[in-house]
XYZ file of C-alpha atoms in Angstrom:
463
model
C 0.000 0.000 0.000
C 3.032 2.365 0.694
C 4.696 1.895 -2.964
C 1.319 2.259 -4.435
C 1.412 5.830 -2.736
C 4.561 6.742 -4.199
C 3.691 5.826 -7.159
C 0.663 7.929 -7.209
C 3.129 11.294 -6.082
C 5.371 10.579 -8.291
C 2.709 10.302 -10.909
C 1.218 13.209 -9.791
C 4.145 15.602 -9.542
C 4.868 14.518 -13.526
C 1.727 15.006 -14.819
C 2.056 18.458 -12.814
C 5.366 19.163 -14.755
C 2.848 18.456 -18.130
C 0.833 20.773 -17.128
C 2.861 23.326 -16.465
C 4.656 23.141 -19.131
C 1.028 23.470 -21.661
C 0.203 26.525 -19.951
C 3.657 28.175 -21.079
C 3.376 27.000 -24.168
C -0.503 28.096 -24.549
C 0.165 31.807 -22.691
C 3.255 32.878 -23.493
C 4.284 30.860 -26.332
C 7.056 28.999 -24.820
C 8.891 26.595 -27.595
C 7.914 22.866 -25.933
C 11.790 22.035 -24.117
C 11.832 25.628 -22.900
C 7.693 25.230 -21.630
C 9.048 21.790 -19.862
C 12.517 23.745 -18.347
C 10.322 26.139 -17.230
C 8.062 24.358 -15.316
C 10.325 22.179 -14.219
C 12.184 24.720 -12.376
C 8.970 26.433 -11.108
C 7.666 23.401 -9.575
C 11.036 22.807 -7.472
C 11.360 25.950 -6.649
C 15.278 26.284 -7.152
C 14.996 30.192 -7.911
C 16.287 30.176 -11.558
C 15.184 33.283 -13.729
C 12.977 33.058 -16.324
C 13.964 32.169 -19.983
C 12.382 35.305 -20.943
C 9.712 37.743 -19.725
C 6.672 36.286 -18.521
C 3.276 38.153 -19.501
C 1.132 39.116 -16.273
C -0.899 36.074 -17.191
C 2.139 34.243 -16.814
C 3.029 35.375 -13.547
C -0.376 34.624 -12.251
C 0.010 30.779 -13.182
C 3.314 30.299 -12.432
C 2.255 31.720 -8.653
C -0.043 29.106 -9.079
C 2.124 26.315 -10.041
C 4.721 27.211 -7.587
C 1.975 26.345 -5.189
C 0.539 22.990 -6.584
C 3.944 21.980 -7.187
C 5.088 22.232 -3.732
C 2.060 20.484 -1.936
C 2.874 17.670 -4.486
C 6.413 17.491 -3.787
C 5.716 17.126 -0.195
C 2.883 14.553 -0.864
C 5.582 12.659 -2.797
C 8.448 13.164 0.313
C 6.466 12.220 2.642
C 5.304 8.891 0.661
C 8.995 7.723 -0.110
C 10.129 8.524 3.399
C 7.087 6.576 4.703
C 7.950 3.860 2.616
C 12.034 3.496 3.910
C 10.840 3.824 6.839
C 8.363 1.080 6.608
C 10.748 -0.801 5.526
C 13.278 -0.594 8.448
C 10.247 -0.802 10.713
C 8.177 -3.144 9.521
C 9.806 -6.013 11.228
C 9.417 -4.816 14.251
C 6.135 -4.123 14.000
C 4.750 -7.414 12.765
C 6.412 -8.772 15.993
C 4.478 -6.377 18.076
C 1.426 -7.288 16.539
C 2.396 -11.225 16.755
C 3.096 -10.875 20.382
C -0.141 -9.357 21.278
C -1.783 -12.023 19.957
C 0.522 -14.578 21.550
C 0.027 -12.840 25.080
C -4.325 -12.672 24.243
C -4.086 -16.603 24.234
C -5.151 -19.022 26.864
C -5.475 -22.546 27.633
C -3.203 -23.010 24.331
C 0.168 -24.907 22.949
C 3.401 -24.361 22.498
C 5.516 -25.984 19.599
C 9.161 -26.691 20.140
C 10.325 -27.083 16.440
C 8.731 -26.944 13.249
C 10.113 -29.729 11.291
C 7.442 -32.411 9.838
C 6.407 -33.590 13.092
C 5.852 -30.019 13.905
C 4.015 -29.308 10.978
C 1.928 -32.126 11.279
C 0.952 -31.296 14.932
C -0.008 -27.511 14.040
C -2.232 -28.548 11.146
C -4.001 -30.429 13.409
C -4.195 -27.829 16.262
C -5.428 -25.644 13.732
C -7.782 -28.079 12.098
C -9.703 -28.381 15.930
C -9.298 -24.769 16.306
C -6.910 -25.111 19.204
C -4.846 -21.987 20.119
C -1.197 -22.619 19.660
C 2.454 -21.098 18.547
C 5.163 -22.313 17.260
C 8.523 -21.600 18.290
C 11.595 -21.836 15.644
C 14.680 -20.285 14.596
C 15.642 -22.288 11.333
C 14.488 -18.668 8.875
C 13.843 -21.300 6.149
C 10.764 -23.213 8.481
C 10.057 -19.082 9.593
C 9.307 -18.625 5.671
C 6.870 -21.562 5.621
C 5.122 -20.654 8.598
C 4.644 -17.307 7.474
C 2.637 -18.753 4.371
C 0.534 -21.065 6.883
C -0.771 -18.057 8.907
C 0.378 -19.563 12.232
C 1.468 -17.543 15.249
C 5.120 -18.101 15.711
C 8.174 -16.452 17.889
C 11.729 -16.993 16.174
C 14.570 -18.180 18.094
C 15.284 -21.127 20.334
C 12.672 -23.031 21.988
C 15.600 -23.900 24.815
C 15.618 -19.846 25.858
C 13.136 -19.656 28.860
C 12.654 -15.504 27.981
C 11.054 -17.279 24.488
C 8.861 -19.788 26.501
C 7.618 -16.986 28.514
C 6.950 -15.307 25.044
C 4.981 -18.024 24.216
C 2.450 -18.145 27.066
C 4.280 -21.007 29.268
C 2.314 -19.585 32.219
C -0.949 -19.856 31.225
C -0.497 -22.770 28.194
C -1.940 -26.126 28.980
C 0.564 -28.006 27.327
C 4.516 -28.008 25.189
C 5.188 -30.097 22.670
C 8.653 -30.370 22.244
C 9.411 -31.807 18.748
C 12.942 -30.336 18.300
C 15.244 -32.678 16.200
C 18.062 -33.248 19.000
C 16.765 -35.586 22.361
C 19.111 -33.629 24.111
C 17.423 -30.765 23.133
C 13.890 -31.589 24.065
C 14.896 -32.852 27.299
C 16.170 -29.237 27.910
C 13.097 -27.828 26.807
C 11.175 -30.827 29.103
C 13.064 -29.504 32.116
C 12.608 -25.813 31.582
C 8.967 -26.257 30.925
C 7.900 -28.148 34.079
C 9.814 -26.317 35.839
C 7.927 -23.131 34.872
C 4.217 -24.491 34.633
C 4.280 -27.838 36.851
C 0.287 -28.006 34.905
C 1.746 -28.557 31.737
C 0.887 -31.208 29.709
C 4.022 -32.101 28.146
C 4.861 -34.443 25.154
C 8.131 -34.748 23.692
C 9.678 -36.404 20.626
C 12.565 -38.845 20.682
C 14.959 -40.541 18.281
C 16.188 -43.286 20.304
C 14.368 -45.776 22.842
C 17.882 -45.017 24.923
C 16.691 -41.358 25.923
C 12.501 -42.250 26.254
C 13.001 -42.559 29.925
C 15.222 -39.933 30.287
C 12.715 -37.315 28.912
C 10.147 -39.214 31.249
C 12.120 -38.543 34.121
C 12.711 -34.956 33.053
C 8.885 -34.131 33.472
C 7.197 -35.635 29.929
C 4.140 -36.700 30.201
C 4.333 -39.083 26.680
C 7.369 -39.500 24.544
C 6.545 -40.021 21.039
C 9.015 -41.688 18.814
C 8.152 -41.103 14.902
C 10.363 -43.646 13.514
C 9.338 -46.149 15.531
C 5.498 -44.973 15.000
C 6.097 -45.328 11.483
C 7.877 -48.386 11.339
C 4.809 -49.860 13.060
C 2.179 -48.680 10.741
C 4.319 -49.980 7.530
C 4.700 -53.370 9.244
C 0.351 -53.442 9.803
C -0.523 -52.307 6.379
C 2.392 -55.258 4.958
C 0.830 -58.340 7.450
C -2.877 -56.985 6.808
C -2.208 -56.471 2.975
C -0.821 -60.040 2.783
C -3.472 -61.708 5.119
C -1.545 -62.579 7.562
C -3.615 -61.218 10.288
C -7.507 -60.189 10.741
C -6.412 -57.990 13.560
C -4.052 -54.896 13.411
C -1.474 -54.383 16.358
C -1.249 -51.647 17.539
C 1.395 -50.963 20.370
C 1.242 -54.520 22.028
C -3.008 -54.682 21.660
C -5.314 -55.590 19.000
C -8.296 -53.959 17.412
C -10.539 -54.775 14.564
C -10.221 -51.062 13.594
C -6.653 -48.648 14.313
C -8.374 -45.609 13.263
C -8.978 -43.275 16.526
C -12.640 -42.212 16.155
C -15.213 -39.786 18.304
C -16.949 -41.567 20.640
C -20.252 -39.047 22.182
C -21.374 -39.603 25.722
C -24.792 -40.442 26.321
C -26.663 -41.031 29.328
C -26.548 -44.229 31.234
C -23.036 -45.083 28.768
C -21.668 -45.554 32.474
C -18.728 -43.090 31.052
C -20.927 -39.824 32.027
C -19.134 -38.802 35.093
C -15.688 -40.897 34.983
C -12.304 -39.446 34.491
C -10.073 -39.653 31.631
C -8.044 -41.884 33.537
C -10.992 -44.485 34.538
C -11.896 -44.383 31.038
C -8.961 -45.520 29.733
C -7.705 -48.181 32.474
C -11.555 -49.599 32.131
C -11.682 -50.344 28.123
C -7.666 -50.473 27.599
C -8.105 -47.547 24.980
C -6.120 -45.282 24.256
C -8.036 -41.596 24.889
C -6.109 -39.027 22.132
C -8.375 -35.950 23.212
C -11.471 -34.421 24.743
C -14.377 -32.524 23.038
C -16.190 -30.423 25.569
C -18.747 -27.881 25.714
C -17.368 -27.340 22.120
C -13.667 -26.894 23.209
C -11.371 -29.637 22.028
C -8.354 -30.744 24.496
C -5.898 -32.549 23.089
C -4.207 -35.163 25.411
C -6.465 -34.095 28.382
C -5.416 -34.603 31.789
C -6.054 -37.947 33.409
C -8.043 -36.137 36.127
C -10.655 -34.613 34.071
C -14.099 -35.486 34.523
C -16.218 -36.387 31.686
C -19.724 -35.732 31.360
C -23.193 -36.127 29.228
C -22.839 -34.761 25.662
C -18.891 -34.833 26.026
C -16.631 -36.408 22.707
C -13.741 -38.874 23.690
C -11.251 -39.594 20.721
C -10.532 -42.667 21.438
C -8.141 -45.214 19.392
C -9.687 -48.465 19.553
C -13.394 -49.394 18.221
C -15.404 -49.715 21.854
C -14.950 -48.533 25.221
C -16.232 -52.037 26.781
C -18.544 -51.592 30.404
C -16.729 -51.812 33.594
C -16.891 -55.791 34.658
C -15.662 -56.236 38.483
C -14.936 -59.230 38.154
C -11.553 -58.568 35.505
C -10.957 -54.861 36.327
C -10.031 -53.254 40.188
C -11.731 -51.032 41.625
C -9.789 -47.438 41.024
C -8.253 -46.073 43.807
C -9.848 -42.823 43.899
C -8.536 -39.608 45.865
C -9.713 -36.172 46.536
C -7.428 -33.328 46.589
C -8.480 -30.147 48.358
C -6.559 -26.847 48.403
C -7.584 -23.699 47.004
C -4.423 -22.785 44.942
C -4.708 -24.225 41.353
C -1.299 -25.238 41.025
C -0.873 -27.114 43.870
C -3.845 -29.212 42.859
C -2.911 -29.904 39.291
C 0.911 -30.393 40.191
C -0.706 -33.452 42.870
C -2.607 -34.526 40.785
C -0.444 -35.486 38.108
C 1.751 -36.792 40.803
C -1.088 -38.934 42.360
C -1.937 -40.021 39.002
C 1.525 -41.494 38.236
C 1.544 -43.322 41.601
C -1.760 -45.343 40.319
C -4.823 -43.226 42.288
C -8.018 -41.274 40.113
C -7.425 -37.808 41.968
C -10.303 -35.697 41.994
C -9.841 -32.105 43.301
C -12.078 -29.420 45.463
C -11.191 -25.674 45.671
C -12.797 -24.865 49.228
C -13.628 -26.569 52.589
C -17.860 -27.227 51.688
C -17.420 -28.855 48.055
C -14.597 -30.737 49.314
C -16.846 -32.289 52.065
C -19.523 -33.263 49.896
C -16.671 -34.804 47.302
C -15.733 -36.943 50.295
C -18.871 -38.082 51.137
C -20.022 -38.606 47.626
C -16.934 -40.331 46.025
C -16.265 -42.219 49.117
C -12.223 -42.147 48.338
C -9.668 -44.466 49.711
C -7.759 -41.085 50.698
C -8.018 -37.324 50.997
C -5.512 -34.434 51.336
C -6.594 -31.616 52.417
C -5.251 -27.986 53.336
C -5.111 -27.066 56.558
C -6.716 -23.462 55.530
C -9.387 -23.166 53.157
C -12.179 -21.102 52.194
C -15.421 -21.331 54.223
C -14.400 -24.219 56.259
C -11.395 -25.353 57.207
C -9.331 -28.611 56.443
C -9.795 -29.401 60.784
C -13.152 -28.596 60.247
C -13.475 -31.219 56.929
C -11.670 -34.023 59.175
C -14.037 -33.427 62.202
C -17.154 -34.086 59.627
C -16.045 -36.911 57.839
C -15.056 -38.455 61.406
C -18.513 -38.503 63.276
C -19.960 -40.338 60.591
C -18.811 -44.284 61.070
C -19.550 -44.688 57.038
C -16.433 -42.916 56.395
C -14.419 -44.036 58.451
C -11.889 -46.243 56.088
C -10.765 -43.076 54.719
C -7.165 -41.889 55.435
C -7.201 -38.280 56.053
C -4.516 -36.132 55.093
C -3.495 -32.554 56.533
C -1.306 -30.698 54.365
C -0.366 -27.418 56.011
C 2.505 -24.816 55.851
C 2.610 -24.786 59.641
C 5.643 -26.544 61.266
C 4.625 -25.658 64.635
C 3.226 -28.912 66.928
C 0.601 -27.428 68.183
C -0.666 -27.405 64.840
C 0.200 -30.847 64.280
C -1.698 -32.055 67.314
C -5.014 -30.051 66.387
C -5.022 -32.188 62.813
C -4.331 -35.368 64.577
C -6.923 -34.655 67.304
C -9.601 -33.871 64.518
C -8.879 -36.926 62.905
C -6.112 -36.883 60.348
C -4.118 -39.741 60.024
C -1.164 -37.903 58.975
C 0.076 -34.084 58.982
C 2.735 -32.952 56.344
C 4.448 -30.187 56.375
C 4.430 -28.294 52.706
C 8.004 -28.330 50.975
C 9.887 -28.158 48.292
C 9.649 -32.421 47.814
C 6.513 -32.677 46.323
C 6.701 -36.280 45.909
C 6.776 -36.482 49.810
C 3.408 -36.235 49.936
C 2.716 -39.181 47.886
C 4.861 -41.424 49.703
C 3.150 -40.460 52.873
C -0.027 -41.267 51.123
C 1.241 -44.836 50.394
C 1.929 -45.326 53.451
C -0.481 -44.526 55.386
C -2.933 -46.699 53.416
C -0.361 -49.637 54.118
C -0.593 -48.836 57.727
C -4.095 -48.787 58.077
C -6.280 -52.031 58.572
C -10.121 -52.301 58.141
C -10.188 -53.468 61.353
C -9.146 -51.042 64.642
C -7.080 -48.242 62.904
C -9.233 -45.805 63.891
C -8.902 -47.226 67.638
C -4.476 -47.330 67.040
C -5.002 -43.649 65.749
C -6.795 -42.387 68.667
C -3.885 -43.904 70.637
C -1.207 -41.916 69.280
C -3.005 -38.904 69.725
C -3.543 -38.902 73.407
């Protein structure tokens, strides 16, 4: 749009000149290269005399195209100059305008790398209309992404300054699909460490570093090679009849092809998690359509209800059967600071319990009494009531009783401790730095406890 606008002043300051040039010719007969001199030198005003005497016709259009001359000069400086400028500026400003949409988003996903499996993940993002951006620094990938429309930051994914760029704080997941292992472990560390929420999946090249990046703070590590070697191998054994059944990662399914699977009412899925979901049918659950918002790889936690989509991988989800499947351990998480309760979560999830989370004292109470958990950990101070206040509840009613109660408090004084053990926690934990303390003392204190008399040895310990 700025060239177009210097070509127009430029245009307009030469057909000026023509102009010009006529009217000497028509008033004072001026020969046609003197008419053209003439104006020429009128227009830019650079004080020559005149060729030869002007009539007083002459001098009133020559006042005249002193003055249209000079407005269209400056039209025509003030286009080019726009135009350099535009140039050296322009850069910047398209990163402005990137970053402000970047820093709008919420609840989106960040891609380390923008290499095939890159690509192939943002097409798909974008194909659900799921907020993401990429980060890369390769100019040549920058190019392509530029043509796809996709919000990107250039440089490398391993700077934390470009992950906070990116959202990292409020994202709900990083995929890190950089072409070095080394390199997406980096980005795995960095990442947890900054959102412990995050869903994170990385990519890997060799089976050797999988439980590295695991360790690091992945959630899934995805290995295309191997992922492709597997599909060749199907489509070779079911092309030559060999089987009826494709494998698929050590199970078997009449159809591979993930599919949406809609919750209806008395499904028995309609209030389970992700997590009971998948250990019930042995499926595989890719993402999570709700209220019209598609998660991809949603959190094991998550509750899914009536009208909810499950992408699921294999045909069926089959009903729960007690008889082959055990009973999920469940566990309800209280505290009324978000992180905490995702960060447990996860952690609980890993350690083989269905943790189910409350933000205050009351809903956590009726979560208790309703789920009827094998465990709860609660804060010690919550909105409306309090976590002594939640223990006292649960223990006047002999229904609940089998459920090891928790205290998690900041509080290292033992006065405190003694007030949670007289209301009826089984354990108090002081909050630190070792998250996975908690879990261990969540382990063990369901070992410890019998269904016979544990209330009676707790009571004990706490005279």
């Amino acid at each position: 749009m700025k060239n177009s606008r210097t070509v127009q002043a430029l245009l307009l300051c030469t057909l000026i000149t023509f102009i010009g040039a006529a009217g000497y010719m028509l008033i004072d007969d001026y020969p046609l290269l003197d008419a053209i001199y003439m104006s020429v030198i009128t227009i830019t005003t650079v004080g020559f005399g005149e060729i030869r005497p002007l009539s007083e016709a002459g001098r009133m259009f020559t006042t005249g195209l002193i003055l249209l001359g000079f407005s269209c000069l400056a039209f025509a400086g003030h286009a080019v100059v726009e135009s350099l400028l535009e140039k050296v500026w322009s850069g910047n400003s398209e990163k402005k305008k990137m970053q402000k949409k970047i820093d709008a988003l919420k609840g989106h996903y960040i891609i380390c790398g923008f290499g095939r499996v890159g690509k192939a993940a943002a097409e798909q993002l974008a194909h659900h209309h799921t907020g993401f951006v990429i980060i890369e620094h390769s100019p040549e990938q920058i190019a392509l992404i530029r043509k796809s429309g996709f919000l990107y930051l250039e440089g490398d994914a391993t700077d934390e300054n470009l992950l906070l760029q990116a959202g990292i704080k409020n994202a709900s997941g990083v995929l890190a699909l950089l072409a070095s292992d080394p390199l997406n472990l980096f980005v795995t560390l960095s990442a947890r460490e900054m959102n412990p929420t995050l869903q994170i999946i990385a990519r890997s090249g060799s089976e050797i570093n999988d439980q590295k990046i695991l360790k690091a703070g992945a959630d899934d590590v995805v290995s295309p090679h191997a992922m492709a070697g597997e599909h060749i191998a199907n489509d070779i054994l079911a092309a030559a009849g060999k089987y009826n059944q494709i494998i698929t990662s050590g199970k078997t399914s009449t159809n591979p092809e993930p599919r949406w699977l809609k919750v209806v009412q008395g499904s028995g899925l309609d209030g389970s998690t992700i997590a009971e979901i998948s250990r019930q049918g042995g499926n595989k659950i890719l993402g999570l359509r709700k209220k019209e918002r598609d998660i991809i790889q949603p959190d094991e936690f998550l509750v899914v209800d009536e009208g909810d989509e499950i992408f699921i991988l294999e045909v069926q989800v089959p009903p729960v059967s007690q008889s082959n499947s055990r009973v999920p351990k469940k566990l309800v998480i209280i505290d009324d600071n978000p992180v905490i309760r995702h960060l447990y979560s996860r952690l609980f999830q890993k350690a083989g319990f269905v943790p189910i989370t409350a933000d205050d004292g009351e809903e956590g109470l009726l979560l208790i009494r309703r789920e009827k958990p094998v465990a709860a950990v609660i804060d010690y101070m919550l909105p409306g009531i309090s976590g002594i206040e939640v223990c006292e509840k649960i223990r006047r009613d002999e229904e609940y009783s089998g459920i090891t109660l928790i205290i998690f408090t900041a509080d290292q004084e033992p006065a405190t401790r003694e007030k949670a053990l007289r209301s009826g926690a089984d354990e108090v934990i002081v909050k630190s730095a070792d998250a996975q303390k908690i879990v261990e003392t969540v382990t063990a204190a369901l070992h410890e406890r019998t269904p016979a008399g544990s209330r009676q040895g707790k009571d004990e310990r706490t005279k």
